[in-house]
Each structure stands twice: as structure tokens, then as C-alpha cells.
mmCIF file of C-alpha atoms in Angstrom:
data_model
loop_
_atom_site.group_PDB
_atom_site.id
_atom_site.type_symbol
_atom_site.label_atom_id
_atom_site.label_comp_id
_atom_site.label_asym_id
_atom_site.label_seq_id
_atom_site.Cartn_x
_atom_site.Cartn_y
_atom_site.Cartn_z
ATOM 1 C CA MET A 240 5.536 -24.303 4.853
ATOM 2 C CA GLN A 241 4.357 -25.770 1.393
ATOM 3 C CA LEU A 242 0.630 -25.386 -0.392
ATOM 4 C CA ALA A 243 0.526 -27.710 -3.407
ATOM 5 C CA ILE A 244 -2.615 -27.502 -5.696
ATOM 6 C CA GLU A 245 -2.409 -30.593 -8.074
ATOM 7 C CA GLN A 246 -4.587 -30.494 -11.421
ATOM 8 C CA VAL A 247 -7.571 -29.349 -9.777
ATOM 9 C CA SER A 248 -10.529 -28.852 -11.312
ATOM 10 C CA LYS A 249 -14.668 -27.876 -10.517
ATOM 11 C CA ARG A 250 -17.320 -28.935 -12.503
ATOM 12 C CA TYR A 251 -20.803 -27.179 -11.804
ATOM 13 C CA LYS A 252 -24.349 -28.168 -13.090
ATOM 14 C CA GLY A 253 -24.818 -27.740 -16.538
ATOM 15 C CA ASN A 254 -21.065 -28.829 -17.412
ATOM 16 C CA GLN A 255 -19.918 -25.563 -16.364
ATOM 17 C CA TRP A 256 -15.804 -25.711 -15.409
ATOM 18 C CA GLY A 257 -15.078 -23.429 -12.089
ATOM 19 C CA LEU A 258 -11.456 -24.561 -12.745
ATOM 20 C CA ARG A 259 -9.679 -26.631 -15.434
ATOM 21 C CA GLU A 260 -6.282 -28.670 -14.056
ATOM 22 C CA PHE A 261 -5.236 -26.135 -12.370
ATOM 23 C CA SER A 262 -1.566 -26.528 -10.719
ATOM 24 C CA LEU A 263 0.310 -24.224 -8.406
ATOM 25 C CA ASN A 264 2.822 -24.995 -5.844
ATOM 26 C CA LEU A 265 3.224 -21.692 -3.130
ATOM 27 C CA SER A 266 5.387 -21.114 -0.457
ATOM 28 C CA SER A 267 6.014 -18.091 1.811
ATOM 29 C CA GLY A 268 5.080 -14.891 0.549
ATOM 30 C CA ILE A 269 2.318 -13.087 -1.120
ATOM 31 C CA LEU A 270 0.392 -14.381 -3.908
ATOM 32 C CA GLY A 271 -1.581 -11.837 -6.129
ATOM 33 C CA LEU A 272 -4.165 -14.226 -8.132
ATOM 34 C CA LEU A 273 -5.234 -11.792 -10.887
ATOM 35 C CA GLY A 274 -8.196 -12.484 -13.517
ATOM 36 C CA PRO A 275 -11.251 -11.005 -14.553
ATOM 37 C CA ASN A 276 -14.720 -11.525 -12.981
ATOM 38 C CA GLY A 277 -15.820 -14.746 -13.369
ATOM 39 C CA ALA A 278 -12.290 -16.652 -14.061
ATOM 40 C CA GLY A 279 -12.589 -19.071 -11.129
ATOM 41 C CA LYS A 280 -10.593 -17.111 -8.772
ATOM 42 C CA SER A 281 -13.399 -17.748 -5.912
ATOM 43 C CA THR A 282 -13.552 -21.164 -6.821
ATOM 44 C CA LEU A 283 -10.159 -21.760 -6.000
ATOM 45 C CA MET A 284 -10.565 -19.717 -2.790
ATOM 46 C CA ARG A 285 -13.489 -21.864 -1.363
ATOM 47 C CA ILE A 286 -11.312 -25.217 -2.551
ATOM 48 C CA LEU A 287 -8.368 -24.155 -0.367
ATOM 49 C CA ALA A 288 -10.543 -23.021 2.418
ATOM 50 C CA THR A 289 -11.971 -26.414 2.818
ATOM 51 C CA VAL A 290 -15.433 -24.622 1.891
ATOM 52 C CA THR A 291 -16.057 -26.643 -1.347
ATOM 53 C CA LYS A 292 -14.887 -29.791 -2.603
ATOM 54 C CA PRO A 293 -12.974 -30.243 -6.369
ATOM 55 C CA THR A 294 -14.312 -32.413 -8.767
ATOM 56 C CA ALA A 295 -10.766 -33.794 -9.448
ATOM 57 C CA GLY A 296 -7.469 -32.931 -8.321
ATOM 58 C CA ARG A 297 -5.721 -32.545 -5.196
ATOM 59 C CA VAL A 298 -4.762 -29.826 -2.589
ATOM 60 C CA THR A 299 -2.053 -30.678 0.357
ATOM 61 C CA TRP A 300 -0.423 -28.585 2.921
ATOM 62 C CA ASN A 301 3.066 -29.844 3.961
ATOM 63 C CA GLU A 302 2.194 -32.857 2.104
ATOM 64 C CA VAL A 303 -1.056 -33.701 3.695
ATOM 65 C CA ASP A 304 -4.209 -33.922 1.657
ATOM 66 C CA ILE A 305 -6.300 -31.378 2.981
ATOM 67 C CA LEU A 306 -9.533 -33.040 1.210
ATOM 68 C CA ARG A 307 -8.972 -36.006 3.157
ATOM 69 C CA PHE A 308 -8.071 -34.191 6.365
ATOM 70 C CA PRO A 309 -9.113 -30.662 6.252
ATOM 71 C CA ASP A 310 -8.510 -29.928 9.620
ATOM 72 C CA GLU A 311 -4.963 -29.985 8.958
ATOM 73 C CA ILE A 312 -5.189 -26.843 7.213
ATOM 74 C CA ARG A 313 -8.057 -25.268 9.196
ATOM 75 C CA GLN A 314 -6.467 -24.846 12.103
ATOM 76 C CA VAL A 315 -4.050 -22.614 10.371
ATOM 77 C CA LEU A 316 -5.828 -20.838 8.158
ATOM 78 C CA GLY A 317 -7.613 -17.013 8.083
ATOM 79 C CA TYR A 318 -9.913 -16.669 5.447
ATOM 80 C CA LEU A 319 -12.019 -13.741 4.395
ATOM 81 C CA PRO A 320 -14.724 -14.548 1.492
ATOM 82 C CA GLN A 321 -15.974 -12.319 -1.345
ATOM 83 C CA ASP A 322 -19.157 -12.501 0.919
ATOM 84 C CA PHE A 323 -18.437 -12.249 4.014
ATOM 85 C CA GLY A 324 -21.360 -11.598 6.444
ATOM 86 C CA VAL A 325 -21.798 -9.998 9.852
ATOM 87 C CA TYR A 326 -24.422 -10.392 12.474
ATOM 88 C CA PRO A 327 -26.328 -6.818 12.906
ATOM 89 C CA ASN A 328 -27.095 -6.924 16.447
ATOM 90 C CA LEU A 329 -23.699 -7.955 17.711
ATOM 91 C CA ASN A 330 -20.656 -5.265 18.206
ATOM 92 C CA SER A 331 -17.412 -5.511 16.949
ATOM 93 C CA VAL A 332 -16.238 -7.387 20.191
ATOM 94 C CA GLU A 333 -18.756 -9.395 20.609
ATOM 95 C CA PHE A 334 -18.487 -10.820 16.918
ATOM 96 C CA LEU A 335 -14.605 -11.154 17.302
ATOM 97 C CA GLU A 336 -15.246 -13.103 20.495
ATOM 98 C CA TYR A 337 -17.840 -15.499 18.648
ATOM 99 C CA MET A 338 -15.481 -16.079 16.110
ATOM 100 C CA ALA A 339 -12.628 -16.617 18.571
ATOM 101 C CA ALA A 340 -14.644 -19.010 20.163
ATOM 102 C CA VAL A 341 -15.557 -20.639 17.019
ATOM 103 C CA LYS A 342 -12.162 -21.114 16.054
ATOM 104 C CA GLY A 343 -10.910 -22.306 19.683
ATOM 105 C CA ILE A 344 -8.879 -19.559 20.688
ATOM 106 C CA ASP A 345 -8.214 -19.223 24.545
ATOM 107 C CA ARG A 346 -10.857 -16.744 26.005
ATOM 108 C CA SER A 347 -7.985 -14.898 27.675
ATOM 109 C CA LEU A 348 -5.488 -14.648 24.483
ATOM 110 C CA ALA A 349 -8.712 -13.964 22.347
ATOM 111 C CA ARG A 350 -9.520 -10.870 24.454
ATOM 112 C CA ARG A 351 -5.846 -9.763 23.646
ATOM 113 C CA ARG A 352 -5.812 -10.464 20.011
ATOM 114 C CA ILE A 353 -9.054 -8.299 19.343
ATOM 115 C CA GLU A 354 -7.792 -5.068 20.971
ATOM 116 C CA GLU A 355 -5.057 -5.445 18.862
ATOM 117 C CA LEU A 356 -6.664 -6.586 15.882
ATOM 118 C CA LEU A 357 -9.460 -3.540 16.196
ATOM 119 C CA GLN A 358 -6.162 -1.116 16.350
ATOM 120 C CA LEU A 359 -4.518 -2.392 13.492
ATOM 121 C CA VAL A 360 -8.117 -2.338 11.066
ATOM 122 C CA ASN A 361 -9.032 1.221 12.416
ATOM 123 C CA LEU A 362 -11.969 0.086 14.417
ATOM 124 C CA ARG A 363 -11.246 0.775 18.039
ATOM 125 C CA GLU A 364 -13.225 3.943 18.664
ATOM 126 C CA PHE A 365 -16.366 1.942 17.162
ATOM 127 C CA ARG A 366 -15.956 -1.305 19.030
ATOM 128 C CA LYS A 367 -19.187 -0.969 20.737
ATOM 129 C CA ARG A 368 -21.232 -0.011 17.341
ATOM 130 C CA PRO A 369 -23.716 -2.670 16.503
ATOM 131 C CA LEU A 370 -22.366 -4.124 12.968
ATOM 132 C CA GLY A 371 -25.586 -3.369 11.276
ATOM 133 C CA GLY A 372 -24.696 0.163 11.581
ATOM 134 C CA PHE A 373 -21.250 -0.409 9.848
ATOM 135 C CA SER A 374 -20.809 0.541 6.214
ATOM 136 C CA GLY A 375 -19.234 -1.564 3.485
ATOM 137 C CA GLY A 376 -15.801 -0.639 4.166
ATOM 138 C CA MET A 377 -16.233 -0.872 7.862
ATOM 139 C CA LYS A 378 -17.296 -4.334 7.670
ATOM 140 C CA GLN A 379 -14.704 -5.339 5.299
ATOM 141 C CA ARG A 380 -12.151 -4.198 7.676
ATOM 142 C CA LEU A 381 -13.797 -5.822 10.375
ATOM 143 C CA GLY A 382 -13.662 -9.274 7.975
ATOM 144 C CA ILE A 383 -9.945 -8.773 7.881
ATOM 145 C CA ALA A 384 -9.613 -8.731 11.756
ATOM 146 C CA GLN A 385 -11.565 -12.139 11.955
ATOM 147 C CA ALA A 386 -9.444 -13.961 9.414
ATOM 148 C CA LEU A 387 -6.230 -12.750 11.365
ATOM 149 C CA LEU A 388 -7.992 -13.780 14.957
ATOM 150 C CA ASN A 389 -5.544 -17.220 14.980
ATOM 151 C CA ASP A 390 -2.625 -15.669 13.403
ATOM 152 C CA PRO A 391 -2.576 -17.810 10.025
ATOM 153 C CA LYS A 392 -0.098 -19.387 8.554
ATOM 154 C CA LEU A 393 -2.291 -19.227 5.320
ATOM 155 C CA LEU A 394 -4.170 -16.147 4.918
ATOM 156 C CA ILE A 395 -6.985 -16.145 2.059
ATOM 157 C CA VAL A 396 -8.296 -12.772 1.105
ATOM 158 C CA ASP A 397 -10.897 -12.862 -1.672
ATOM 159 C CA GLU A 398 -11.458 -9.418 -3.249
ATOM 160 C CA PRO A 399 -10.693 -7.547 0.244
ATOM 161 C CA THR A 400 -10.475 -4.061 -0.845
ATOM 162 C CA ALA A 401 -14.192 -4.166 -2.215
ATOM 163 C CA GLY A 402 -15.764 -0.946 -0.688
ATOM 164 C CA LEU A 403 -12.646 0.511 0.754
ATOM 165 C CA ASP A 404 -11.932 3.950 0.307
ATOM 166 C CA PRO A 405 -8.502 5.052 -1.042
ATOM 167 C CA GLU A 406 -6.904 5.823 2.190
ATOM 168 C CA GLU A 407 -8.111 2.289 3.635
ATOM 169 C CA ARG A 408 -7.147 0.329 0.429
ATOM 170 C CA VAL A 409 -3.746 1.706 0.970
ATOM 171 C CA ARG A 410 -3.429 0.489 4.743
ATOM 172 C CA PHE A 411 -4.596 -2.708 3.689
ATOM 173 C CA ARG A 412 -1.973 -3.080 0.999
ATOM 174 C CA ASN A 413 0.837 -1.859 3.761
ATOM 175 C CA LEU A 414 -0.903 -4.615 6.352
ATOM 176 C CA LEU A 415 -0.645 -7.480 4.088
ATOM 177 C CA SER A 416 2.980 -6.624 3.349
ATOM 178 C CA GLU A 417 3.785 -6.711 7.027
ATOM 179 C CA LEU A 418 1.922 -9.820 7.602
ATOM 180 C CA SER A 419 3.910 -11.929 4.489
ATOM 181 C CA GLY A 420 6.913 -12.934 6.748
ATOM 182 C CA GLU A 421 6.575 -16.594 7.844
ATOM 183 C CA ARG A 422 3.127 -17.244 6.081
ATOM 184 C CA ILE A 423 1.884 -17.748 2.518
ATOM 185 C CA VAL A 424 -0.505 -14.969 1.676
ATOM 186 C CA ILE A 425 -3.303 -15.301 -1.269
ATOM 187 C CA LEU A 426 -4.715 -12.021 -2.397
ATOM 188 C CA SER A 427 -7.611 -12.613 -4.839
ATOM 189 C CA THR A 428 -8.423 -9.769 -6.830
ATOM 190 C CA HIS A 429 -9.251 -8.211 -10.129
ATOM 191 C CA ILE A 430 -7.661 -4.946 -9.484
ATOM 192 C CA VAL A 431 -4.332 -4.568 -10.881
ATOM 193 C CA SER A 432 -3.277 -2.016 -8.362
ATOM 194 C CA ASP A 433 -3.607 -4.035 -5.418
ATOM 195 C CA VAL A 434 -1.444 -6.670 -6.609
ATOM 196 C CA GLU A 435 1.300 -4.660 -7.662
ATOM 197 C CA ALA A 436 1.589 -2.687 -4.474
ATOM 198 C CA ALA A 437 1.571 -6.252 -2.285
ATOM 199 C CA ALA A 438 2.506 -9.579 -4.402
ATOM 200 C CA THR A 439 5.579 -11.074 -4.439
ATOM 201 C CA HIS A 440 4.373 -13.002 -7.238
ATOM 202 C CA ILE A 441 1.529 -13.319 -9.340
ATOM 203 C CA ALA A 442 -0.710 -16.284 -10.632
ATOM 204 C CA LEU A 443 -2.919 -14.795 -13.966
ATOM 205 C CA ILE A 444 -6.391 -16.837 -14.071
ATOM 206 C CA SER A 445 -8.815 -16.905 -17.034
ATOM 207 C CA HIS A 446 -11.784 -19.389 -18.169
ATOM 208 C CA GLY A 447 -10.537 -21.338 -14.787
ATOM 209 C CA LYS A 448 -6.668 -21.973 -16.588
ATOM 210 C CA LEU A 449 -3.522 -20.842 -15.012
ATOM 211 C CA LEU A 450 -2.037 -18.592 -17.897
ATOM 212 C CA MET A 451 1.177 -17.479 -16.061
ATOM 213 C CA HIS A 452 3.059 -17.923 -12.526
ATOM 214 C CA ALA A 453 5.855 -15.457 -11.850
ATOM 215 C CA ALA A 454 7.046 -12.660 -10.390
ATOM 216 C CA PRO A 455 5.946 -9.407 -11.486
ATOM 217 C CA GLU A 456 9.203 -8.233 -13.242
ATOM 218 C CA LYS A 457 8.771 -11.479 -15.290
ATOM 219 C CA LEU A 458 5.469 -10.457 -16.455
ATOM 220 C CA LEU A 459 6.604 -6.883 -17.647
ATOM 221 C CA GLN A 460 9.352 -8.544 -19.372
ATOM 222 C CA GLY A 461 6.644 -10.453 -21.473
ATOM 223 C CA VAL A 462 5.414 -7.345 -22.889
ATOM 224 C CA GLU A 463 8.388 -5.409 -23.102
ATOM 225 C CA GLY A 464 8.499 -3.597 -26.632
ATOM 226 C CA LYS A 465 4.510 -4.147 -26.960
ATOM 227 C CA VAL A 466 3.216 -0.758 -25.231
ATOM 228 C CA TRP A 467 2.993 2.207 -27.484
ATOM 229 C CA GLU A 468 1.909 5.773 -26.888
ATOM 230 C CA TRP A 469 -0.368 7.206 -29.935
ATOM 231 C CA VAL A 470 -1.802 10.170 -29.755
ATOM 232 C CA ILE A 471 -4.973 10.534 -31.832
ATOM 233 C CA PRO A 472 -8.001 13.270 -32.401
ATOM 234 C CA SER A 473 -10.567 12.454 -29.855
ATOM 235 C CA GLU A 474 -13.223 11.861 -32.666
ATOM 236 C CA ASN A 475 -10.446 8.998 -33.722
ATOM 237 C CA LEU A 476 -11.470 7.103 -30.298
ATOM 238 C CA PRO A 477 -14.199 4.551 -31.285
ATOM 239 C CA THR A 478 -12.773 3.188 -34.372
ATOM 240 C CA VAL A 479 -9.172 2.903 -32.665
ATOM 241 C CA LYS A 480 -10.852 1.122 -30.080
ATOM 242 C CA GLN A 481 -12.510 -1.675 -32.214
ATOM 243 C CA LYS A 482 -9.135 -2.380 -33.873
ATOM 244 C CA HIS A 483 -6.358 -2.046 -30.614
ATOM 245 C CA LEU A 484 -6.120 -2.873 -26.823
ATOM 246 C CA ILE A 485 -6.143 0.159 -25.379
ATOM 247 C CA SER A 486 -4.809 -0.021 -21.548
ATOM 248 C CA GLY A 487 -4.794 3.788 -20.635
ATOM 249 C CA THR A 488 -6.200 7.118 -22.291
ATOM 250 C CA ILE A 489 -5.113 10.985 -21.083
ATOM 251 C CA ARG A 490 -6.467 13.974 -22.985
ATOM 252 C CA ARG A 491 -4.138 16.684 -23.495
ATOM 253 C CA SER A 492 -4.046 19.877 -25.729
ATOM 254 C CA ASP A 493 -2.563 18.220 -28.863
ATOM 255 C CA GLY A 494 -5.015 15.083 -28.611
ATOM 256 C CA LEU A 495 -5.716 11.977 -26.888
ATOM 257 C CA HIS A 496 -2.793 10.379 -25.728
ATOM 258 C CA LEU A 497 -3.227 6.559 -25.866
ATOM 259 C CA ARG A 498 -1.456 3.437 -24.191
ATOM 260 C CA VAL A 499 -1.508 0.886 -26.901
ATOM 261 C CA VAL A 500 -0.750 -2.968 -26.063
ATOM 262 C CA ALA A 501 0.310 -4.754 -29.805
ATOM 263 C CA GLU A 502 2.718 -6.619 -30.917
ATOM 264 C CA ALA A 503 3.599 -3.955 -33.862
ATOM 265 C CA SER A 504 3.551 -0.256 -33.798
ATOM 266 C CA PRO A 505 -0.156 0.568 -34.158
ATOM 267 C CA ALA A 506 0.721 3.859 -36.408
ATOM 268 C CA PRO A 507 3.803 5.610 -37.824
ATOM 269 C CA GLY A 508 3.715 8.396 -35.090
ATOM 270 C CA ALA A 509 3.333 5.717 -32.142
ATOM 271 C CA GLN A 510 6.266 5.798 -29.609
ATOM 272 C CA PRO A 511 7.326 2.724 -27.551
ATOM 273 C CA VAL A 512 7.003 3.298 -23.823
ATOM 274 C CA SER A 513 7.856 0.844 -20.771
ATOM 275 C CA PRO A 514 5.033 -1.443 -19.735
ATOM 276 C CA THR A 515 3.124 -1.249 -16.411
ATOM 277 C CA LEU A 516 1.517 -4.499 -14.689
ATOM 278 C CA GLU A 517 -1.925 -3.227 -16.391
ATOM 279 C CA ASP A 518 -0.477 -3.511 -19.579
ATOM 280 C CA ALA A 519 0.988 -7.052 -19.162
ATOM 281 C CA TYR A 520 -2.285 -8.229 -17.292
ATOM 282 C CA LEU A 521 -4.478 -6.849 -20.271
ATOM 283 C CA TYR A 522 -1.870 -8.415 -23.183
ATOM 284 C CA PHE A 523 -1.978 -11.990 -21.501
ATOM 285 C CA ILE A 524 -5.719 -12.081 -20.680
ATOM 286 C CA SER A 525 -6.460 -10.746 -24.072
ATOM 287 C CA ARG A 526 -4.311 -13.084 -25.825
ATOM 288 C CA SER A 527 -5.819 -15.783 -23.906
ATOM 289 C CA ARG A 528 -9.439 -14.964 -24.548
ATOM 290 C CA THR A 529 -8.132 -15.039 -28.671
ATOM 291 C CA GLU A 530 -7.022 -18.498 -28.099
ATOM 292 C CA GLU A 531 -9.995 -19.801 -26.593
ATOM 293 C CA GLU A 532 -12.043 -18.337 -29.577
ATOM 294 C CA ARG A 533 -10.378 -20.185 -32.137
#
């Protein structure tokens, strides 16, 4: 399996760019597509799912151009868009039966698959409840189930943990890890902890451009020696925020313990600490913004 994204750009009306010369090659495993809101993640997901076409560039699945032959990828694709909607008068089983029919799945196979998936996403006891009565988290779990109906080789999930409670988020991360064997999984999010728990590789995106594509360990190596713990009085925080990139704060009896991401020590008393993926994300995104402003 090989998914190749080659110099893909997307321009909207008003000369607004969603993507700019984005290139990436993927094989089996989980890619965490990580970037702030508006970075271009959803634009890329829609292009890969053949929902929209790029302005320039091409995408190939096993060397077949999916812009010319979209069915090559559609028949192996599972897609959970960010704005996933449901039919409120249908129940879970009816909705999934409808989605299975749309995907051309054999009816007897679909029935077995639906029961497995409802169990997998913890919705079996609500199988007959109309979807109009579902919470946001329940709808999201149903969306995950419909994306898995055809046992896809390429699974794309866009901000999948939105609306999920902490226990459901952990369950979803574990599910992604279990699914990552012989398939490509693309997890698009701005939540670093989701990526940290599941991804084998991470792509950082900002302003429609690919900043980095590397294993999590490689990203952490990029900020080694650039993260500091600094204790300050609480009243100094507003001033410090204006001058430094802060990735975390903890209030203790001796003052406010800050995690500061900086090339050099922010103050004589600051101590170097081991970086986290959150530190790395903030460092590279901040550096990209600084370069854009120059």
C-alpha cells in the first residue's frame, strides 16, 4: 500500500490558499496530521477522500492517479469528516444499513459487520434509539463505525475525538492502534495528546504547508535542550507571557512553575527539562509563524 501526495495545492476564492505544494508519501501505520485550526488539515482530508479536487498537484494510490480514477481509492476508503451528520429519524442499525448499501456491501455481510461495530464503539445497547436523541459523543462513535464498515485499507478521521469524554477518547485511541496493522490510518487533529498516544509518524502542518514529517522521537530530538522549568511569582506571568513561549504552568507553594520553550535559558534560575510532544509542537509551529511574518 502506498499513498503519494505530490505538490498538492488548493486555492479558494479571494486568493485564499488551503494548501501550498504539499507532498507526503505514506505506507502502513498511523499518521498524526497535527496543526492549529485553519492550517489546511481538513482541506487535505477532503482531497484524499475525493470530496474536492486540488488546484494543482496529484495524489496516487498504489501508483494510480485518484483524481482521474477516484473509484480506485473510494472502494478501500473509510472516512469520518469533521462535520459528520446523521439522519435523526433513523436508529443506529438503520443508519449503518443505509451506509453499507451506499458502499455496496453485501446485505448479509453488512448485518454481521454492523453488530461487530456497534459492540466495538460501545453503542450496542442504543442500537434502536433514534439518532436525534444521540449526544455529540454518541454521534461521533457512530461516525467511526460507519467509516469502518468496509474494513478500509485507508482510514481517514478528521478531528475524531471532538465531543468524546475522556474515557471514550482513550477507547478511541486504543481502537486506532488496533486498526493500524495492514492499513494506512490518517488522524487529523489539533489535540497533541491524541497523536502522542497513537501515531507512528507525525506530520506538522501550518498555513497549508508541511513543516515536518517524522517519527515522534525525531520531533522530540529537535527540541532537546530547548525546554526549561522556571519558577516565578504569579503576578509576573502576564509580563513573561509577552516575552516567552509557555507550554505549561503548575501552581505550587513556592510560585508558578512554568515550562518555557526557548533556544536559551529564559533566566539564570531556569532548569533544563526533558521535552514533550506538546513542547515540540509549539516550538515548530511558533517558529513557522515567525518565519511567515518576516
